[in-house]
Amino acid sequence: MRIREIPVDKKNRQILINLEGNEPFCVVYSDGKAKITKLPAHGETKVITHQGRVKRVKFDEGEEF
């Protein structure tokens, strides 16, 4: 799975992330939920919002020829 949910401490309003390796990543928070995803080595990652909420995360990957 490309995107996985991470726990949110709603009482203290904190997100705890264990860093693994040196790969870039993105954390998205919306409606009390937090999700994390690794970013592709070559490509674009778009966070699509609608009415102040995250609706989807789109990936467009490629390699230079």
PDB file with one MODEL, atoms N, CA, C and O in Angstrom:
MODEL        1
ATOM      1  N   MET A   1       0.845  -1.180   0.000  1.00  0.00           N
ATOM      2  CA  MET A   1       0.000   0.000   0.000  1.00  0.00           C
ATOM      3  C   MET A   1       0.892   1.246   0.000  1.00  0.00           C
ATOM      4  O   MET A   1       1.856   1.319   0.762  1.00  0.00           O
ATOM      5  N   ARG A   2       0.583   2.191  -0.823  1.00  0.00           N
ATOM      6  CA  ARG A   2       1.404   3.373  -0.996  1.00  0.00           C
ATOM      7  C   ARG A   2       1.220   4.392   0.130  1.00  0.00           C
ATOM      8  O   ARG A   2       2.193   5.007   0.568  1.00  0.00           O
ATOM      9  N   ILE A   3       0.005   4.574   0.596  1.00  0.00           N
ATOM     10  CA  ILE A   3      -0.285   5.530   1.666  1.00  0.00           C
ATOM     11  C   ILE A   3      -0.757   4.744   2.876  1.00  0.00           C
ATOM     12  O   ILE A   3      -1.605   3.859   2.763  1.00  0.00           O
ATOM     13  N   ARG A   4      -0.194   5.077   4.050  1.00  0.00           N
ATOM     14  CA  ARG A   4      -0.658   4.378   5.251  1.00  0.00           C
ATOM     15  C   ARG A   4      -1.002   5.400   6.325  1.00  0.00           C
ATOM     16  O   ARG A   4      -0.384   6.459   6.432  1.00  0.00           O
ATOM     17  N   GLU A   5      -2.007   5.046   7.113  1.00  0.00           N
ATOM     18  CA  GLU A   5      -2.454   5.931   8.184  1.00  0.00           C
ATOM     19  C   GLU A   5      -1.475   5.862   9.352  1.00  0.00           C
ATOM     20  O   GLU A   5      -0.925   4.804   9.655  1.00  0.00           O
ATOM     21  N   ILE A   6      -1.269   6.989   9.992  1.00  0.00           N
ATOM     22  CA  ILE A   6      -0.422   7.034  11.173  1.00  0.00           C
ATOM     23  C   ILE A   6      -1.256   7.571  12.340  1.00  0.00           C
ATOM     24  O   ILE A   6      -2.150   8.393  12.138  1.00  0.00           O
ATOM     25  N   PRO A   7      -0.965   7.109  13.556  1.00  0.00           N
ATOM     26  CA  PRO A   7      -1.783   7.520  14.699  1.00  0.00           C
ATOM     27  C   PRO A   7      -1.620   9.001  15.038  1.00  0.00           C
ATOM     28  O   PRO A   7      -0.542   9.578  14.893  1.00  0.00           O
ATOM     29  N   VAL A   8      -2.722   9.599  15.494  1.00  0.00           N
ATOM     30  CA  VAL A   8      -2.739  10.999  15.916  1.00  0.00           C
ATOM     31  C   VAL A   8      -3.133  11.024  17.382  1.00  0.00           C
ATOM     32  O   VAL A   8      -4.163  10.465  17.759  1.00  0.00           O
ATOM     33  N   ASP A   9      -2.319  11.671  18.215  1.00  0.00           N
ATOM     34  CA  ASP A   9      -2.643  11.868  19.623  1.00  0.00           C
ATOM     35  C   ASP A   9      -3.536  13.111  19.684  1.00  0.00           C
ATOM     36  O   ASP A   9      -3.043  14.237  19.743  1.00  0.00           O
ATOM     37  N   LYS A  10      -4.848  12.893  19.670  1.00  0.00           N
ATOM     38  CA  LYS A  10      -5.792  14.004  19.596  1.00  0.00           C
ATOM     39  C   LYS A  10      -5.791  14.844  20.870  1.00  0.00           C
ATOM     40  O   LYS A  10      -6.071  16.042  20.820  1.00  0.00           O
ATOM     41  N   LYS A  11      -5.482  14.232  22.002  1.00  0.00           N
ATOM     42  CA  LYS A  11      -5.448  14.959  23.269  1.00  0.00           C
ATOM     43  C   LYS A  11      -4.335  16.004  23.256  1.00  0.00           C
ATOM     44  O   LYS A  11      -4.558  17.156  23.628  1.00  0.00           O
ATOM     45  N   ASN A  12      -3.138  15.603  22.827  1.00  0.00           N
ATOM     46  CA  ASN A  12      -1.992  16.514  22.793  1.00  0.00           C
ATOM     47  C   ASN A  12      -1.780  17.155  21.429  1.00  0.00           C
ATOM     48  O   ASN A  12      -0.871  17.967  21.260  1.00  0.00           O
ATOM     49  N   ARG A  13      -2.618  16.793  20.449  1.00  0.00           N
ATOM     50  CA  ARG A  13      -2.537  17.326  19.087  1.00  0.00           C
ATOM     51  C   ARG A  13      -1.149  17.121  18.498  1.00  0.00           C
ATOM     52  O   ARG A  13      -0.514  18.062  18.020  1.00  0.00           O
ATOM     53  N   GLN A  14      -0.679  15.843  18.543  1.00  0.00           N
ATOM     54  CA  GLN A  14       0.649  15.510  18.051  1.00  0.00           C
ATOM     55  C   GLN A  14       0.603  14.288  17.148  1.00  0.00           C
ATOM     56  O   GLN A  14      -0.270  13.427  17.266  1.00  0.00           O
ATOM     57  N   ILE A  15       1.571  14.241  16.243  1.00  0.00           N
ATOM     58  CA  ILE A  15       1.789  13.096  15.377  1.00  0.00           C
ATOM     59  C   ILE A  15       3.219  12.628  15.626  1.00  0.00           C
ATOM     60  O   ILE A  15       4.149  13.433  15.581  1.00  0.00           O
ATOM     61  N   LEU A  16       3.402  11.335  15.887  1.00  0.00           N
ATOM     62  CA  LEU A  16       4.736  10.787  16.109  1.00  0.00           C
ATOM     63  C   LEU A  16       5.120   9.946  14.898  1.00  0.00           C
ATOM     64  O   LEU A  16       4.396   9.030  14.508  1.00  0.00           O
ATOM     65  N   ILE A  17       6.282  10.272  14.301  1.00  0.00           N
ATOM     66  CA  ILE A  17       6.743   9.575  13.106  1.00  0.00           C
ATOM     67  C   ILE A  17       8.120   8.986  13.377  1.00  0.00           C
ATOM     68  O   ILE A  17       9.029   9.697  13.805  1.00  0.00           O
ATOM     69  N   ASN A  18       8.275   7.691  13.128  1.00  0.00           N
ATOM     70  CA  ASN A  18       9.582   7.054  13.202  1.00  0.00           C
ATOM     71  C   ASN A  18      10.247   7.179  11.835  1.00  0.00           C
ATOM     72  O   ASN A  18       9.724   6.687  10.836  1.00  0.00           O
ATOM     73  N   LEU A  19      11.399   7.838  11.798  1.00  0.00           N
ATOM     74  CA  LEU A  19      12.105   8.026  10.532  1.00  0.00           C
ATOM     75  C   LEU A  19      12.886   6.770  10.188  1.00  0.00           C
ATOM     76  O   LEU A  19      13.611   6.224  11.020  1.00  0.00           O
ATOM     77  N   GLU A  20      12.728   6.319   8.947  1.00  0.00           N
ATOM     78  CA  GLU A  20      13.407   5.120   8.456  1.00  0.00           C
ATOM     79  C   GLU A  20      14.114   5.469   7.158  1.00  0.00           C
ATOM     80  O   GLU A  20      13.461   5.844   6.184  1.00  0.00           O
ATOM     81  N   GLY A  21      15.419   5.353   7.126  1.00  0.00           N
ATOM     82  CA  GLY A  21      16.171   5.612   5.892  1.00  0.00           C
ATOM     83  C   GLY A  21      16.232   7.086   5.560  1.00  0.00           C
ATOM     84  O   GLY A  21      15.906   7.943   6.382  1.00  0.00           O
ATOM     85  N   ASN A  22      16.662   7.368   4.323  1.00  0.00           N
ATOM     86  CA  ASN A  22      16.825   8.754   3.871  1.00  0.00           C
ATOM     87  C   ASN A  22      15.866   9.137   2.753  1.00  0.00           C
ATOM     88  O   ASN A  22      16.056  10.170   2.111  1.00  0.00           O
ATOM     89  N   GLU A  23      14.843   8.328   2.506  1.00  0.00           N
ATOM     90  CA  GLU A  23      13.915   8.618   1.416  1.00  0.00           C
ATOM     91  C   GLU A  23      12.987   9.773   1.800  1.00  0.00           C
ATOM     92  O   GLU A  23      12.553   9.866   2.948  1.00  0.00           O
ATOM     93  N   PRO A  24      12.683  10.656   0.836  1.00  0.00           N
ATOM     94  CA  PRO A  24      11.747  11.744   1.131  1.00  0.00           C
ATOM     95  C   PRO A  24      10.331  11.204   1.325  1.00  0.00           C
ATOM     96  O   PRO A  24       9.951  10.196   0.731  1.00  0.00           O
ATOM     97  N   PHE A  25       9.561  11.892   2.164  1.00  0.00           N
ATOM     98  CA  PHE A  25       8.189  11.474   2.422  1.00  0.00           C
ATOM     99  C   PHE A  25       7.307  12.695   2.627  1.00  0.00           C
ATOM    100  O   PHE A  25       7.794  13.816   2.771  1.00  0.00           O
ATOM    101  N   CYS A  26       6.012  12.458   2.639  1.00  0.00           N
ATOM    102  CA  CYS A  26       5.025  13.518   2.814  1.00  0.00           C
ATOM    103  C   CYS A  26       4.003  13.048   3.844  1.00  0.00           C
ATOM    104  O   CYS A  26       3.545  11.906   3.793  1.00  0.00           O
ATOM    105  N   VAL A  27       3.644  13.931   4.781  1.00  0.00           N
ATOM    106  CA  VAL A  27       2.588  13.650   5.750  1.00  0.00           C
ATOM    107  C   VAL A  27       1.436  14.594   5.438  1.00  0.00           C
ATOM    108  O   VAL A  27       1.634  15.801   5.296  1.00  0.00           O
ATOM    109  N   VAL A  28       0.226  14.036   5.331  1.00  0.00           N
ATOM    110  CA  VAL A  28      -0.966  14.833   5.045  1.00  0.00           C
ATOM    111  C   VAL A  28      -1.938  14.649   6.199  1.00  0.00           C
ATOM    112  O   VAL A  28      -2.214  13.522   6.610  1.00  0.00           O
ATOM    113  N   TYR A  29      -2.462  15.766   6.728  1.00  0.00           N
ATOM    114  CA  TYR A  29      -3.399  15.733   7.840  1.00  0.00           C
ATOM    115  C   TYR A  29      -4.692  16.408   7.415  1.00  0.00           C
ATOM    116  O   TYR A  29      -4.674  17.517   6.881  1.00  0.00           O
ATOM    117  N   SER A  30      -5.819  15.735   7.653  1.00  0.00           N
ATOM    118  CA  SER A  30      -7.129  16.292   7.322  1.00  0.00           C
ATOM    119  C   SER A  30      -8.195  15.549   8.110  1.00  0.00           C
ATOM    120  O   SER A  30      -8.135  14.326   8.237  1.00  0.00           O
ATOM    121  N   ASP A  31      -9.155  16.266   8.632  1.00  0.00           N
ATOM    122  CA  ASP A  31     -10.300  15.679   9.350  1.00  0.00           C
ATOM    123  C   ASP A  31      -9.881  14.756  10.489  1.00  0.00           C
ATOM    124  O   ASP A  31     -10.511  13.721  10.705  1.00  0.00           O
ATOM    125  N   GLY A  32      -8.834  15.112  11.217  1.00  0.00           N
ATOM    126  CA  GLY A  32      -8.408  14.309  12.356  1.00  0.00           C
ATOM    127  C   GLY A  32      -7.626  13.059  12.004  1.00  0.00           C
ATOM    128  O   GLY A  32      -7.284  12.276  12.891  1.00  0.00           O
ATOM    129  N   LYS A  33      -7.334  12.855  10.719  1.00  0.00           N
ATOM    130  CA  LYS A  33      -6.561  11.698  10.263  1.00  0.00           C
ATOM    131  C   LYS A  33      -5.240  12.174   9.677  1.00  0.00           C
ATOM    132  O   LYS A  33      -5.168  13.232   9.052  1.00  0.00           O
ATOM    133  N   ALA A  34      -4.197  11.378   9.887  1.00  0.00           N
ATOM    134  CA  ALA A  34      -2.895  11.675   9.293  1.00  0.00           C
ATOM    135  C   ALA A  34      -2.460  10.464   8.483  1.00  0.00           C
ATOM    136  O   ALA A  34      -2.632   9.322   8.909  1.00  0.00           O
ATOM    137  N   LYS A  35      -1.899  10.726   7.319  1.00  0.00           N
ATOM    138  CA  LYS A  35      -1.403   9.655   6.462  1.00  0.00           C
ATOM    139  C   LYS A  35      -0.015  10.032   5.964  1.00  0.00           C
ATOM    140  O   LYS A  35       0.300  11.209   5.787  1.00  0.00           O
ATOM    141  N   ILE A  36       0.804   9.016   5.744  1.00  0.00           N
ATOM    142  CA  ILE A  36       2.178   9.219   5.301  1.00  0.00           C
ATOM    143  C   ILE A  36       2.410   8.433   4.020  1.00  0.00           C
ATOM    144  O   ILE A  36       1.856   7.349   3.839  1.00  0.00           O
ATOM    145  N   THR A  37       3.231   8.986   3.132  1.00  0.00           N
ATOM    146  CA  THR A  37       3.575   8.295   1.902  1.00  0.00           C
ATOM    147  C   THR A  37       5.006   8.651   1.508  1.00  0.00           C
ATOM    148  O   THR A  37       5.465   9.768   1.748  1.00  0.00           O
ATOM    149  N   LYS A  38       5.695   7.707   0.909  1.00  0.00           N
ATOM    150  CA  LYS A  38       7.019   7.981   0.366  1.00  0.00           C
ATOM    151  C   LYS A  38       6.845   8.694  -0.964  1.00  0.00           C
ATOM    152  O   LYS A  38       5.911   8.408  -1.714  1.00  0.00           O
ATOM    153  N   LEU A  39       7.745   9.622  -1.253  1.00  0.00           N
ATOM    154  CA  LEU A  39       7.681  10.344  -2.518  1.00  0.00           C
ATOM    155  C   LEU A  39       8.493   9.592  -3.564  1.00  0.00           C
ATOM    156  O   LEU A  39       9.528   9.007  -3.246  1.00  0.00           O
ATOM    157  N   PRO A  40       8.020   9.607  -4.825  1.00  0.00           N
ATOM    158  CA  PRO A  40       8.738   8.885  -5.877  1.00  0.00           C
ATOM    159  C   PRO A  40      10.083   9.535  -6.193  1.00  0.00           C
ATOM    160  O   PRO A  40      10.260  10.738  -6.002  1.00  0.00           O
ATOM    161  N   ALA A  41      11.022   8.734  -6.674  1.00  0.00           N
ATOM    162  CA  ALA A  41      12.349   9.246  -7.040  1.00  0.00           C
ATOM    163  C   ALA A  41      12.257  10.225  -8.212  1.00  0.00           C
ATOM    164  O   ALA A  41      12.989  11.214  -8.248  1.00  0.00           O
ATOM    165  N   HIS A  42      11.369   9.960  -9.162  1.00  0.00           N
ATOM    166  CA  HIS A  42      11.155  10.817 -10.330  1.00  0.00           C
ATOM    167  C   HIS A  42       9.658  10.955 -10.520  1.00  0.00           C
ATOM    168  O   HIS A  42       8.980   9.964 -10.791  1.00  0.00           O
ATOM    169  N   GLY A  43       9.132  12.147 -10.386  1.00  0.00           N
ATOM    170  CA  GLY A  43       7.708  12.326 -10.626  1.00  0.00           C
ATOM    171  C   GLY A  43       7.118  13.450  -9.795  1.00  0.00           C
ATOM    172  O   GLY A  43       7.829  14.228  -9.159  1.00  0.00           O
ATOM    173  N   GLU A  44       5.795  13.509  -9.821  1.00  0.00           N
ATOM    174  CA  GLU A  44       5.045  14.521  -9.092  1.00  0.00           C
ATOM    175  C   GLU A  44       4.077  13.843  -8.139  1.00  0.00           C
ATOM    176  O   GLU A  44       3.557  12.764  -8.423  1.00  0.00           O
ATOM    177  N   THR A  45       3.844  14.482  -7.013  1.00  0.00           N
ATOM    178  CA  THR A  45       2.818  14.042  -6.080  1.00  0.00           C
ATOM    179  C   THR A  45       1.928  15.251  -5.822  1.00  0.00           C
ATOM    180  O   THR A  45       2.408  16.302  -5.395  1.00  0.00           O
ATOM    181  N   LYS A  46       0.636  15.101  -6.080  1.00  0.00           N
ATOM    182  CA  LYS A  46      -0.309  16.209  -5.917  1.00  0.00           C
ATOM    183  C   LYS A  46      -1.299  15.869  -4.814  1.00  0.00           C
ATOM    184  O   LYS A  46      -1.846  14.767  -4.770  1.00  0.00           O
ATOM    185  N   VAL A  47      -1.524  16.828  -3.924  1.00  0.00           N
ATOM    186  CA  VAL A  47      -2.537  16.691  -2.889  1.00  0.00           C
ATOM    187  C   VAL A  47      -3.743  17.489  -3.361  1.00  0.00           C
ATOM    188  O   VAL A  47      -3.665  18.706  -3.524  1.00  0.00           O
ATOM    189  N   ILE A  48      -4.855  16.802  -3.580  1.00  0.00           N
ATOM    190  CA  ILE A  48      -6.063  17.424  -4.105  1.00  0.00           C
ATOM    191  C   ILE A  48      -7.014  17.706  -2.941  1.00  0.00           C
ATOM    192  O   ILE A  48      -7.355  16.807  -2.173  1.00  0.00           O
ATOM    193  N   THR A  49      -7.439  18.974  -2.820  1.00  0.00           N
ATOM    194  CA  THR A  49      -8.362  19.355  -1.757  1.00  0.00           C
ATOM    195  C   THR A  49      -9.691  19.813  -2.356  1.00  0.00           C
ATOM    196  O   THR A  49      -9.771  20.214  -3.517  1.00  0.00           O
ATOM    197  N   HIS A  50     -10.725  19.739  -1.524  1.00  0.00           N
ATOM    198  CA  HIS A  50     -12.059  20.212  -1.918  1.00  0.00           C
ATOM    199  C   HIS A  50     -12.769  20.672  -0.659  1.00  0.00           C
ATOM    200  O   HIS A  50     -12.919  19.905   0.292  1.00  0.00           O
ATOM    201  N   GLN A  51     -13.200  21.907  -0.652  1.00  0.00           N
ATOM    202  CA  GLN A  51     -13.910  22.512   0.475  1.00  0.00           C
ATOM    203  C   GLN A  51     -13.148  22.344   1.787  1.00  0.00           C
ATOM    204  O   GLN A  51     -13.736  22.006   2.814  1.00  0.00           O
ATOM    205  N   GLY A  52     -11.834  22.582   1.750  1.00  0.00           N
ATOM    206  CA  GLY A  52     -11.021  22.550   2.949  1.00  0.00           C
ATOM    207  C   GLY A  52     -10.655  21.171   3.454  1.00  0.00           C
ATOM    208  O   GLY A  52     -10.138  21.037   4.563  1.00  0.00           O
ATOM    209  N   ARG A  53     -10.912  20.144   2.662  1.00  0.00           N
ATOM    210  CA  ARG A  53     -10.579  18.776   3.051  1.00  0.00           C
ATOM    211  C   ARG A  53      -9.741  18.120   1.961  1.00  0.00           C
ATOM    212  O   ARG A  53      -9.882  18.429   0.778  1.00  0.00           O
ATOM    213  N   VAL A  54      -8.866  17.206   2.382  1.00  0.00           N
ATOM    214  CA  VAL A  54      -8.074  16.456   1.414  1.00  0.00           C
ATOM    215  C   VAL A  54      -8.962  15.380   0.804  1.00  0.00           C
ATOM    216  O   VAL A  54      -9.563  14.584   1.525  1.00  0.00           O
ATOM    217  N   LYS A  55      -9.045  15.355  -0.511  1.00  0.00           N
ATOM    218  CA  LYS A  55      -9.867  14.357  -1.208  1.00  0.00           C
ATOM    219  C   LYS A  55      -9.037  13.195  -1.723  1.00  0.00           C
ATOM    220  O   LYS A  55      -9.471  12.045  -1.652  1.00  0.00           O
ATOM    221  N   ARG A  56      -7.819  13.485  -2.254  1.00  0.00           N
ATOM    222  CA  ARG A  56      -6.988  12.402  -2.786  1.00  0.00           C
ATOM    223  C   ARG A  56      -5.560  12.874  -2.929  1.00  0.00           C
ATOM    224  O   ARG A  56      -5.277  14.072  -2.923  1.00  0.00           O
ATOM    225  N   VAL A  57      -4.666  11.914  -3.058  1.00  0.00           N
ATOM    226  CA  VAL A  57      -3.271  12.178  -3.359  1.00  0.00           C
ATOM    227  C   VAL A  57      -2.979  11.449  -4.662  1.00  0.00           C
ATOM    228  O   VAL A  57      -3.195  10.242  -4.766  1.00  0.00           O
ATOM    229  N   LYS A  58      -2.486  12.189  -5.661  1.00  0.00           N
ATOM    230  CA  LYS A  58      -2.227  11.612  -6.981  1.00  0.00           C
ATOM    231  C   LYS A  58      -0.733  11.552  -7.239  1.00  0.00           C
ATOM    232  O   LYS A  58       0.006  12.481  -6.912  1.00  0.00           O
ATOM    233  N   PHE A  59      -0.296  10.449  -7.830  1.00  0.00           N
ATOM    234  CA  PHE A  59       1.105  10.243  -8.155  1.00  0.00           C
ATOM    235  C   PHE A  59       1.275  10.178  -9.668  1.00  0.00           C
ATOM    236  O   PHE A  59       0.526   9.483 -10.354  1.00  0.00           O
ATOM    237  N   ASP A  60       2.264  10.906 -10.185  1.00  0.00           N
ATOM    238  CA  ASP A  60       2.620  10.853 -11.607  1.00  0.00           C
ATOM    239  C   ASP A  60       4.119  10.614 -11.648  1.00  0.00           C
ATOM    240  O   ASP A  60       4.910  11.516 -11.373  1.00  0.00           O
ATOM    241  N   GLU A  61       4.506   9.383 -11.995  1.00  0.00           N
ATOM    242  CA  GLU A  61       5.911   8.997 -11.945  1.00  0.00           C
ATOM    243  C   GLU A  61       6.472   8.805 -13.344  1.00  0.00           C
ATOM    244  O   GLU A  61       5.735   8.547 -14.296  1.00  0.00           O
ATOM    245  N   GLY A  62       7.770   8.934 -13.450  1.00  0.00           N
ATOM    246  CA  GLY A  62       8.422   8.718 -14.727  1.00  0.00           C
ATOM    247  C   GLY A  62       9.929   8.607 -14.539  1.00  0.00           C
ATOM    248  O   GLY A  62      10.461   8.884 -13.464  1.00  0.00           O
ATOM    249  N   GLU A  63      10.591   8.201 -15.590  1.00  0.00           N
ATOM    250  CA  GLU A  63      12.049   8.120 -15.609  1.00  0.00           C
ATOM    251  C   GLU A  63      12.518   8.875 -16.842  1.00  0.00           C
ATOM    252  O   GLU A  63      11.892   8.803 -17.899  1.00  0.00           O
ATOM    253  N   GLU A  64      13.624   9.600 -16.702  1.00  0.00           N
ATOM    254  CA  GLU A  64      14.192  10.269 -17.865  1.00  0.00           C
ATOM    255  C   GLU A  64      14.797   9.227 -18.784  1.00  0.00           C
ATOM    256  O   GLU A  64      15.365   8.234 -18.329  1.00  0.00           O
ATOM    257  N   PHE A  65      14.668   9.466 -20.100  1.00  0.00           N
ATOM    258  CA  PHE A  65      15.150   8.497 -21.094  1.00  0.00           C
ATOM    259  C   PHE A  65      16.488   8.911 -21.607  1.00  0.00           C
ATOM    260  O   PHE A  65      17.064   8.227 -22.452  1.00  0.00           O
TER     261      PHE A  65
ENDMDL
END
